[in-house]
Amino acid sequence: MSADRPPVDLTAAGAFVAAMQFQVGEATGTRVTGHVDLGPDQHTPWGVVHGGLYCSVVESAASIGASLAVQDQGQFAVGVNNNTDFVRSMTSGRIDVAAEPIQQGRTQQLWQVQLTREDGKLVARGQVRLQNVPLPG
């Protein structure tokens, strides 16, 4: 990884991250948006979307924004705590993702992420604390 902006096309990441199918729309150091199209590939054995998908999307959105916020200082951000609440279950459809910082400090950041259905109803919401760390190399 270099000090250049890493790609936010998550399909270029590892298989786990790519499998989330999180499509990033807007990505800045103060806002990240996007969406995920949900379906059977993300289901639990009981036929609903696995909560781990929601946690992973929350973590990814917060990490992208937080990393972009500190990129100019030669840093990126890694999650140190993720609290995600599941409000509604889903089986299929699109969820919209919106992430914004609550606090951005010199060493840590706190981001809030909301996942909503197409009708605007909340599906899950998460809060991620991230540590700002130097870029490797």
PDB file of C-alpha atoms in Angstrom:
ATOM      1  CA  MET A   1       0.000   0.000   0.000  1.00  0.00           C
ATOM      2  CA  SER A   2       1.322   3.441  -0.835  1.00  0.00           C
ATOM      3  CA  ALA A   3       0.377   6.936   0.258  1.00  0.00           C
ATOM      4  CA  ASP A   4      -1.750   7.140  -2.891  1.00  0.00           C
ATOM      5  CA  ARG A   5      -5.463   6.708  -2.435  1.00  0.00           C
ATOM      6  CA  PRO A   6      -6.264   2.993  -2.340  1.00  0.00           C
ATOM      7  CA  PRO A   7      -9.043   1.837  -4.630  1.00  0.00           C
ATOM      8  CA  VAL A   8     -12.487   1.922  -3.048  1.00  0.00           C
ATOM      9  CA  ASP A   9     -13.680  -0.728  -5.489  1.00  0.00           C
ATOM     10  CA  LEU A  10     -14.019  -3.460  -2.892  1.00  0.00           C
ATOM     11  CA  THR A  11     -14.140  -6.173  -5.551  1.00  0.00           C
ATOM     12  CA  ALA A  12     -10.371  -5.560  -5.883  1.00  0.00           C
ATOM     13  CA  ALA A  13      -9.904  -6.616  -2.248  1.00  0.00           C
ATOM     14  CA  GLY A  14      -9.768 -10.137  -0.847  1.00  0.00           C
ATOM     15  CA  ALA A  15     -12.496 -12.707  -1.480  1.00  0.00           C
ATOM     16  CA  PHE A  16     -14.286 -12.022   1.824  1.00  0.00           C
ATOM     17  CA  VAL A  17     -14.558  -8.282   1.215  1.00  0.00           C
ATOM     18  CA  ALA A  18     -15.537  -8.766  -2.436  1.00  0.00           C
ATOM     19  CA  ALA A  19     -18.253 -11.270  -1.431  1.00  0.00           C
ATOM     20  CA  MET A  20     -20.081  -8.526   0.496  1.00  0.00           C
ATOM     21  CA  GLN A  21     -20.885  -6.892  -2.843  1.00  0.00           C
ATOM     22  CA  PHE A  22     -20.762  -3.425  -1.251  1.00  0.00           C
ATOM     23  CA  GLN A  23     -20.793  -0.921  -4.111  1.00  0.00           C
ATOM     24  CA  VAL A  24     -19.265   2.373  -2.990  1.00  0.00           C
ATOM     25  CA  GLY A  25     -20.864   5.535  -4.379  1.00  0.00           C
ATOM     26  CA  GLU A  26     -19.471   8.665  -2.734  1.00  0.00           C
ATOM     27  CA  ALA A  27     -16.251   8.328  -0.722  1.00  0.00           C
ATOM     28  CA  THR A  28     -14.672  11.249   1.141  1.00  0.00           C
ATOM     29  CA  GLY A  29     -13.121  11.768   4.546  1.00  0.00           C
ATOM     30  CA  THR A  30     -16.468  13.030   5.830  1.00  0.00           C
ATOM     31  CA  ARG A  31     -19.022  10.830   4.047  1.00  0.00           C
ATOM     32  CA  VAL A  32     -19.261   7.414   2.430  1.00  0.00           C
ATOM     33  CA  THR A  33     -22.334   6.157   0.603  1.00  0.00           C
ATOM     34  CA  GLY A  34     -23.181   3.119  -1.452  1.00  0.00           C
ATOM     35  CA  HIS A  35     -25.439   0.099  -1.598  1.00  0.00           C
ATOM     36  CA  VAL A  36     -25.602  -3.676  -1.365  1.00  0.00           C
ATOM     37  CA  ASP A  37     -27.983  -5.878  -3.339  1.00  0.00           C
ATOM     38  CA  LEU A  38     -29.084  -8.659  -1.000  1.00  0.00           C
ATOM     39  CA  GLY A  39     -30.106 -12.188  -1.874  1.00  0.00           C
ATOM     40  CA  PRO A  40     -29.664 -15.900  -1.152  1.00  0.00           C
ATOM     41  CA  ASP A  41     -25.844 -15.790  -1.290  1.00  0.00           C
ATOM     42  CA  GLN A  42     -25.896 -13.820   1.982  1.00  0.00           C
ATOM     43  CA  HIS A  43     -28.540 -15.911   3.795  1.00  0.00           C
ATOM     44  CA  THR A  44     -28.335 -17.814   7.046  1.00  0.00           C
ATOM     45  CA  PRO A  45     -29.708 -21.368   7.042  1.00  0.00           C
ATOM     46  CA  TRP A  46     -33.040 -19.780   8.074  1.00  0.00           C
ATOM     47  CA  GLY A  47     -33.333 -17.750   4.888  1.00  0.00           C
ATOM     48  CA  VAL A  48     -32.564 -14.216   6.095  1.00  0.00           C
ATOM     49  CA  VAL A  49     -29.502 -12.066   5.449  1.00  0.00           C
ATOM     50  CA  HIS A  50     -26.710 -12.857   7.920  1.00  0.00           C
ATOM     51  CA  GLY A  51     -25.990 -10.124  10.469  1.00  0.00           C
ATOM     52  CA  GLY A  52     -22.289 -10.534   9.785  1.00  0.00           C
ATOM     53  CA  LEU A  53     -22.861  -8.993   6.374  1.00  0.00           C
ATOM     54  CA  TYR A  54     -24.304  -5.885   8.013  1.00  0.00           C
ATOM     55  CA  CYS A  55     -21.343  -5.710  10.458  1.00  0.00           C
ATOM     56  CA  SER A  56     -18.877  -6.057   7.590  1.00  0.00           C
ATOM     57  CA  VAL A  57     -20.529  -3.372   5.468  1.00  0.00           C
ATOM     58  CA  VAL A  58     -20.624  -1.022   8.473  1.00  0.00           C
ATOM     59  CA  GLU A  59     -16.918  -1.671   9.139  1.00  0.00           C
ATOM     60  CA  SER A  60     -15.986  -1.208   5.478  1.00  0.00           C
ATOM     61  CA  ALA A  61     -17.860   2.062   5.029  1.00  0.00           C
ATOM     62  CA  ALA A  62     -16.380   3.538   8.218  1.00  0.00           C
ATOM     63  CA  SER A  63     -12.877   2.326   7.353  1.00  0.00           C
ATOM     64  CA  ILE A  64     -12.984   3.839   3.879  1.00  0.00           C
ATOM     65  CA  GLY A  65     -14.087   7.254   5.137  1.00  0.00           C
ATOM     66  CA  ALA A  66     -11.766   7.293   8.122  1.00  0.00           C
ATOM     67  CA  SER A  67      -8.802   6.264   5.961  1.00  0.00           C
ATOM     68  CA  LEU A  68      -9.528   8.972   3.418  1.00  0.00           C
ATOM     69  CA  ALA A  69      -9.698  11.505   6.270  1.00  0.00           C
ATOM     70  CA  VAL A  70      -6.109  10.784   7.363  1.00  0.00           C
ATOM     71  CA  GLN A  71      -4.562   9.849   4.040  1.00  0.00           C
ATOM     72  CA  ASP A  72      -2.803  13.245   3.718  1.00  0.00           C
ATOM     73  CA  GLN A  73      -0.984  12.548   6.994  1.00  0.00           C
ATOM     74  CA  GLY A  74       0.417   9.269   5.604  1.00  0.00           C
ATOM     75  CA  GLN A  75      -2.035   7.200   7.639  1.00  0.00           C
ATOM     76  CA  PHE A  76      -4.983   4.877   7.240  1.00  0.00           C
ATOM     77  CA  ALA A  77      -7.583   3.753   9.782  1.00  0.00           C
ATOM     78  CA  VAL A  78      -8.284   0.328  11.239  1.00  0.00           C
ATOM     79  CA  GLY A  79     -11.357  -0.623  13.214  1.00  0.00           C
ATOM     80  CA  VAL A  80     -10.823  -1.302  16.908  1.00  0.00           C
ATOM     81  CA  ASN A  81     -14.487  -1.645  17.898  1.00  0.00           C
ATOM     82  CA  ASN A  82     -17.681  -2.287  15.941  1.00  0.00           C
ATOM     83  CA  ASN A  83     -21.133  -2.165  17.517  1.00  0.00           C
ATOM     84  CA  THR A  84     -23.849  -2.978  15.004  1.00  0.00           C
ATOM     85  CA  ASP A  85     -27.538  -3.193  15.855  1.00  0.00           C
ATOM     86  CA  PHE A  86     -29.884  -5.234  13.663  1.00  0.00           C
ATOM     87  CA  VAL A  87     -33.275  -3.548  13.434  1.00  0.00           C
ATOM     88  CA  ARG A  88     -35.097  -5.440  10.654  1.00  0.00           C
ATOM     89  CA  SER A  89     -34.413  -8.715   8.885  1.00  0.00           C
ATOM     90  CA  MET A  90     -34.302  -8.911   5.105  1.00  0.00           C
ATOM     91  CA  THR A  91     -34.297 -11.707   2.566  1.00  0.00           C
ATOM     92  CA  SER A  92     -33.615  -9.708  -0.591  1.00  0.00           C
ATOM     93  CA  GLY A  93     -33.545  -6.193  -1.985  1.00  0.00           C
ATOM     94  CA  ARG A  94     -31.200  -3.251  -1.866  1.00  0.00           C
ATOM     95  CA  ILE A  95     -29.849  -1.579   1.231  1.00  0.00           C
ATOM     96  CA  ASP A  96     -28.433   1.902   1.038  1.00  0.00           C
ATOM     97  CA  VAL A  97     -25.337   2.690   3.081  1.00  0.00           C
ATOM     98  CA  ALA A  98     -24.533   6.099   4.605  1.00  0.00           C
ATOM     99  CA  ALA A  99     -21.527   6.690   6.872  1.00  0.00           C
ATOM    100  CA  GLU A 100     -20.449   9.907   8.584  1.00  0.00           C
ATOM    101  CA  PRO A 101     -17.985  10.731  11.339  1.00  0.00           C
ATOM    102  CA  ILE A 102     -19.141  11.539  14.842  1.00  0.00           C
ATOM    103  CA  GLN A 103     -15.622  12.492  15.957  1.00  0.00           C
ATOM    104  CA  GLN A 104     -12.317  12.725  14.091  1.00  0.00           C
ATOM    105  CA  GLY A 105      -9.258  13.099  16.260  1.00  0.00           C
ATOM    106  CA  ARG A 106      -5.511  12.888  15.842  1.00  0.00           C
ATOM    107  CA  THR A 107      -5.280   9.228  16.898  1.00  0.00           C
ATOM    108  CA  GLN A 108      -8.831   7.865  16.692  1.00  0.00           C
ATOM    109  CA  GLN A 109     -12.105   8.426  14.881  1.00  0.00           C
ATOM    110  CA  LEU A 110     -15.704   7.448  15.606  1.00  0.00           C
ATOM    111  CA  TRP A 111     -18.055   6.830  12.675  1.00  0.00           C
ATOM    112  CA  GLN A 112     -21.776   6.095  12.473  1.00  0.00           C
ATOM    113  CA  VAL A 113     -23.201   4.032   9.620  1.00  0.00           C
ATOM    114  CA  GLN A 114     -26.843   3.496   8.686  1.00  0.00           C
ATOM    115  CA  LEU A 115     -28.198   0.763   6.418  1.00  0.00           C
ATOM    116  CA  THR A 116     -31.686   1.473   5.097  1.00  0.00           C
ATOM    117  CA  ARG A 117     -34.160  -0.271   2.822  1.00  0.00           C
ATOM    118  CA  GLU A 118     -35.368   1.331  -0.376  1.00  0.00           C
ATOM    119  CA  ASP A 119     -38.434   2.606   1.518  1.00  0.00           C
ATOM    120  CA  GLY A 120     -36.118   4.467   3.921  1.00  0.00           C
ATOM    121  CA  LYS A 121     -36.695   2.162   6.910  1.00  0.00           C
ATOM    122  CA  LEU A 122     -33.667   1.361   9.029  1.00  0.00           C
ATOM    123  CA  VAL A 123     -32.328  -2.206   8.696  1.00  0.00           C
ATOM    124  CA  ALA A 124     -29.149  -1.870  10.776  1.00  0.00           C
ATOM    125  CA  ARG A 125     -26.973   0.817  12.257  1.00  0.00           C
ATOM    126  CA  GLY A 126     -23.456   0.653  13.510  1.00  0.00           C
ATOM    127  CA  GLN A 127     -20.836   2.684  15.258  1.00  0.00           C
ATOM    128  CA  VAL A 128     -17.151   2.012  14.590  1.00  0.00           C
ATOM    129  CA  ARG A 129     -14.156   3.307  16.565  1.00  0.00           C
ATOM    130  CA  LEU A 130     -11.047   3.396  14.366  1.00  0.00           C
ATOM    131  CA  GLN A 131      -7.364   3.895  15.132  1.00  0.00           C
ATOM    132  CA  ASN A 132      -5.289   6.090  12.801  1.00  0.00           C
ATOM    133  CA  VAL A 133      -2.072   4.216  11.968  1.00  0.00           C
ATOM    134  CA  PRO A 134       0.913   4.927   9.679  1.00  0.00           C
ATOM    135  CA  LEU A 135       0.841   3.500   6.185  1.00  0.00           C
ATOM    136  CA  PRO A 136       3.217   0.526   5.946  1.00  0.00           C
ATOM    137  CA  GLY A 137       6.464   0.894   4.067  1.00  0.00           C
TER     138      GLY A 137
END
